[in-house]
Every structure is written in C-alpha cells, then in structure tokens.
Tab-separated table of C-alpha atoms in Angstrom:
chain	number	residue	atom	x	y	z
A	1	MET	CA	107.408	97.183	-38.072
A	2	ARG	CA	110.272	97.463	-40.365
A	3	ALA	CA	112.701	97.831	-37.591
A	4	ARG	CA	111.383	94.592	-36.000
A	5	ARG	CA	111.611	92.597	-39.053
A	6	ALA	CA	115.252	93.847	-39.793
A	7	ALA	CA	116.121	92.894	-36.223
A	8	ALA	CA	114.514	89.463	-36.401
A	9	ALA	CA	116.198	88.870	-39.765
A	10	ALA	CA	119.643	89.723	-38.346
A	11	LEU	CA	119.043	87.826	-35.239
A	12	LEU	CA	118.042	84.711	-37.519
A	13	LEU	CA	121.139	85.054	-39.669
A	14	GLY	CA	123.365	85.516	-36.656
A	15	SER	CA	122.058	82.321	-35.052
A	16	LEU	CA	122.526	80.452	-38.405
A	17	ALA	CA	126.053	81.737	-38.942
A	18	ALA	CA	127.439	80.825	-35.499
A	19	PRO	CA	127.095	76.884	-36.111
A	20	LEU	CA	128.455	77.201	-39.500
A	21	ALA	CA	131.569	79.164	-38.433
A	22	ALA	CA	132.319	76.574	-35.757
A	23	CYS	CA	131.813	73.461	-37.659
A	24	GLY	CA	135.369	72.086	-36.848
A	25	ILE	CA	136.668	72.055	-40.422
A	26	GLU	CA	140.094	73.209	-40.680
A	27	PRO	CA	141.595	74.986	-43.801
A	28	THR	CA	144.218	72.975	-45.717
A	29	ASP	CA	146.883	73.826	-48.235
A	30	VAL	CA	146.605	72.852	-51.920
A	31	VAL	CA	147.673	69.358	-52.591
A	32	GLU	CA	149.327	68.981	-55.982
A	33	VAL	CA	148.373	65.653	-57.734
A	34	GLY	CA	149.446	65.246	-61.407
A	35	GLN	CA	149.008	67.590	-64.310
A	36	PRO	CA	146.253	70.236	-64.444
A	37	ALA	CA	143.209	69.411	-66.547
A	38	GLN	CA	143.937	70.290	-70.270
A	39	GLY	CA	140.364	70.802	-71.681
A	40	VAL	CA	138.705	69.190	-74.723
A	41	ARG	CA	140.864	68.788	-77.807
A	42	ARG	CA	139.564	70.341	-80.954
A	43	PRO	CA	138.807	67.682	-83.707
A	44	GLY	CA	141.347	68.064	-86.435
A	45	VAL	CA	144.005	69.999	-84.541
A	46	LYS	CA	147.119	67.933	-83.490
A	47	THR	CA	148.142	68.799	-79.979
A	48	PRO	CA	151.860	68.180	-79.202
A	49	GLU	CA	152.367	65.405	-76.517
A	50	VAL	CA	154.933	62.886	-75.554
A	51	ARG	CA	153.909	59.185	-75.536
A	52	LEU	CA	155.264	57.024	-72.894
A	53	TYR	CA	154.712	53.367	-72.179
A	54	PHE	CA	154.521	52.150	-68.571
A	55	GLY	CA	153.808	48.809	-67.073
A	56	PHE	CA	150.191	48.055	-66.098
A	57	PRO	CA	148.600	44.654	-64.920
A	58	GLY	CA	148.507	42.689	-68.040
A	59	GLY	CA	151.228	44.462	-70.076
A	60	VAL	CA	151.995	48.154	-70.911
A	61	GLN	CA	149.796	51.142	-71.237
A	62	MET	CA	150.674	54.174	-73.226
A	63	VAL	CA	150.344	57.620	-71.399
A	64	ASN	CA	150.051	60.869	-73.350
A	65	ARG	CA	151.852	64.031	-71.467
A	66	PRO	CA	151.312	67.322	-72.804
A	67	ALA	CA	154.294	69.062	-74.634
A	68	ASP	CA	155.088	72.327	-76.003
A	69	ALA	CA	156.294	71.007	-79.357
A	70	GLU	CA	156.768	67.668	-81.198
A	71	VAL	CA	158.842	65.331	-78.830
A	72	SER	CA	161.783	63.228	-80.346
A	73	ALA	CA	162.755	59.736	-79.186
A	74	GLU	CA	165.984	61.450	-77.756
A	75	GLU	CA	163.680	63.560	-75.399
A	76	ALA	CA	160.984	60.837	-74.648
A	77	VAL	CA	163.329	58.011	-73.467
A	78	PRO	CA	164.753	60.036	-70.568
A	79	LEU	CA	161.159	60.892	-69.459
A	80	LEU	CA	160.309	57.131	-69.457
A	81	LEU	CA	163.354	56.360	-67.397
A	82	ALA	CA	162.333	58.921	-64.882
A	83	GLY	CA	159.323	56.669	-64.130
A	84	PRO	CA	155.452	57.577	-63.824
A	85	ASN	CA	154.482	60.636	-62.247
A	86	GLU	CA	152.155	60.696	-59.214
A	87	ALA	CA	148.839	60.837	-61.111
A	88	GLU	CA	150.161	57.849	-63.287
A	89	LYS	CA	151.061	55.910	-60.278
A	90	MET	CA	147.645	56.514	-58.861
A	91	ARG	CA	146.063	54.876	-62.000
A	92	GLY	CA	148.226	51.732	-61.318
A	93	LEU	CA	151.004	52.465	-63.844
A	94	TYR	CA	154.681	51.576	-62.936
A	95	SER	CA	158.022	51.044	-64.610
A	96	GLU	CA	160.008	47.727	-64.881
A	97	LEU	CA	163.002	49.667	-65.950
A	98	PRO	CA	165.904	49.624	-63.405
A	99	ARG	CA	167.094	53.054	-62.101
A	100	ILE	CA	169.798	54.084	-64.502
A	101	GLY	CA	172.855	55.102	-62.604
A	102	GLY	CA	175.267	55.747	-65.401
A	103	ARG	CA	175.155	57.416	-68.862
A	104	PHE	CA	172.873	56.477	-71.446
A	105	GLU	CA	172.214	57.573	-75.038
A	106	VAL	CA	169.414	57.690	-77.439
A	107	VAL	CA	170.278	58.253	-81.292
A	108	SER	CA	167.632	58.445	-84.081
A	109	ALA	CA	168.169	57.725	-87.610
A	110	VAL	CA	165.738	57.219	-90.567
A	111	GLY	CA	163.463	54.668	-89.338
A	112	ARG	CA	165.604	53.599	-86.532
A	113	VAL	CA	166.459	54.417	-82.857
A	114	THR	CA	169.416	52.993	-80.888
A	115	VAL	CA	169.055	53.097	-77.209
A	116	THR	CA	172.399	52.516	-75.243
A	117	LEU	CA	172.258	51.852	-71.609
A	118	PRO	CA	174.964	51.171	-69.003
A	119	LEU	CA	173.507	47.710	-68.138
A	120	ASP	CA	173.156	44.333	-69.747
A	121	VAL	CA	170.096	44.851	-72.091
A	122	THR	CA	169.500	41.001	-72.427
A	123	ARG	CA	168.551	41.057	-68.676
A	124	LEU	CA	165.597	43.455	-69.029
A	125	SER	CA	162.167	41.868	-68.620
A	126	PRO	CA	159.929	41.684	-71.695
A	127	VAL	CA	157.781	44.532	-70.291
A	128	ALA	CA	160.692	46.600	-69.707
A	129	ARG	CA	161.979	46.118	-73.501
A	130	VAL	CA	158.537	46.823	-74.616
A	131	GLN	CA	158.311	50.084	-72.607
A	132	LEU	CA	161.633	51.230	-74.115
A	133	VAL	CA	160.887	50.027	-77.723
A	134	CYS	CA	157.458	51.504	-77.852
A	135	THR	CA	158.340	54.898	-76.304
A	136	ALA	CA	161.174	55.257	-78.682
A	137	ALA	CA	159.080	54.374	-81.799
A	138	HIS	CA	155.976	56.426	-80.864
A	139	ASN	CA	157.710	59.827	-80.569
A	140	ALA	CA	159.232	61.580	-83.451
A	141	VAL	CA	161.709	59.553	-85.467
A	142	PRO	CA	163.137	60.626	-88.862
A	143	GLY	CA	161.915	58.945	-91.984
A	144	GLY	CA	158.025	59.377	-91.593
A	145	LEU	CA	157.298	55.772	-90.781
A	146	ARG	CA	154.415	54.520	-88.813
A	147	PRO	CA	155.459	53.709	-85.245
A	148	GLU	CA	154.886	49.977	-85.935
A	149	GLN	CA	157.641	50.131	-88.507
A	150	VAL	CA	160.364	51.830	-86.511
A	151	ARG	CA	163.186	49.527	-85.721
A	152	VAL	CA	164.824	49.912	-82.161
A	153	ASP	CA	168.013	48.475	-81.226
A	154	LEU	CA	169.061	48.176	-77.346
A	155	VAL	CA	172.575	48.046	-76.538
A	156	GLY	CA	174.439	47.650	-73.266
A	157	ALA	CA	177.296	45.944	-71.537
A	158	GLY	CA	178.733	44.728	-74.753
A	159	LYS	CA	175.322	43.011	-75.765
A	160	LYS	CA	172.847	44.148	-78.505
A	161	ILE	CA	169.288	43.278	-79.219
A	162	PRO	CA	168.686	44.555	-82.782
A	163	ASP	CA	165.647	45.338	-84.895
A	164	LEU	CA	162.915	45.356	-82.292
A	165	LEU	CA	159.447	46.450	-83.097
A	166	CYS	CA	156.850	47.910	-80.755
A	167	ASP	CA	154.884	44.714	-79.960
A	168	LYS	CA	151.264	45.276	-79.491
A	169	LYS	CA	150.622	42.009	-77.736
A	170	TYR	CA	151.880	43.553	-74.547
A	171	ASN	CA	149.594	46.444	-74.753
A	172	ALA	CA	147.089	46.298	-71.664
A	173	PRO	CA	143.588	47.453	-72.683
A	174	ALA	CA	142.917	50.999	-71.467
A	175	VAL	CA	140.840	51.171	-68.263
A	176	ALA	CA	137.944	53.179	-68.034
A	177	PRO	CA	136.413	54.324	-64.894
A	178	ALA	CA	133.320	52.327	-63.719
A	179	MET	CA	130.211	53.782	-64.420
A	180	PRO	CA	127.303	53.615	-62.096
A	181	THR	CA	124.491	51.380	-63.121
A	182	SER	CA	120.952	51.915	-62.554
A	183	ALA	CA	118.452	49.241	-61.496
A	184	PRO	CA	115.564	48.527	-63.754
C-alpha cells in the first residue's frame, strides 16, 4: 500500500513539474538601476551624504546620495556637473547645466563658495544657476553657516555673478508615489 502511495505521489509531482519547467520563461541577467537600498536611518544619527540639486518640472529638487564622509562643495559640484544617475533620471530629474568641456574650479572660504566655469555664467538659465548655487551651499562650507546664508559667486568668461543665495522659490515640491485609494 505504501509503495502504491509513493508511486502515485511521484507520478503526481512529475506531472506537475513538467509544465512548470517548460513555461517558456527565459533566465535574464541582473539589470543595474541606481543605488542599492540603504535601509532605514536611525533617528539622531547623522549619515554622511552629498546633496545635489537637479532640474524637475516646476523648479529644482534636492537629491541625497550616500557618501563615506562629509562632502565639501569642491567635491559636490563635480558630481552635479556629471548629471543625474539613471535612478534619478527615471524620477524625472535632469540638469540644465551644459556639459563642461574645459577646466572648472570650486573654492570654498568662510561662508562663501566661488565656482569658476569655462563659459559665460550670465547665459546660464535660472534653474542652472540654482542647481550650482544650492549644491555648493548645501554641502560642507567653512564657517558653520546655514546653507541659506552661504554666498556663492559664479565666475566665467570674464564675467561674475556675485553673492548668490540658494533661492527656495525654485524648489519643486517633493513628489511622493501615488497611494492606492479604497472605495468606501
């Protein structure tokens, strides 16, 4: 009796496994999309990150990327100039800054950052200016000022736009994923 049950069970499992094995789904390689999940932050513990500002419909939006240590304005601006990563592009973020073909320089002093670019800075769009100014001001700048108090000078092609502050009027509201609604 036991032998019949074992044989029947084996026959049943075999007949179920055959359609599953031939379902036509091909294996695929891993597809890289953005940064891996970082987990939940512990309250009260500061996690190092770089703050970058990218264009978003309606203004600019800040993006936090994980970092190994505190990031200076000198380190953050080159990351901004490289543009959004794939995950950020998928969220609708973009850069209005032109591709920089020449040498650029970022220098921090107490409460001030000077960004020198190989182009006419007066021709940058308002969003591109805000991207540069807010990125420079919201990363480590000597002097311990709040980001809204850090003055940024944009210099290039013999022209200078001095004493710019991160203007919050260009900040687009953060977009939260749509939550499903239930019908009452």
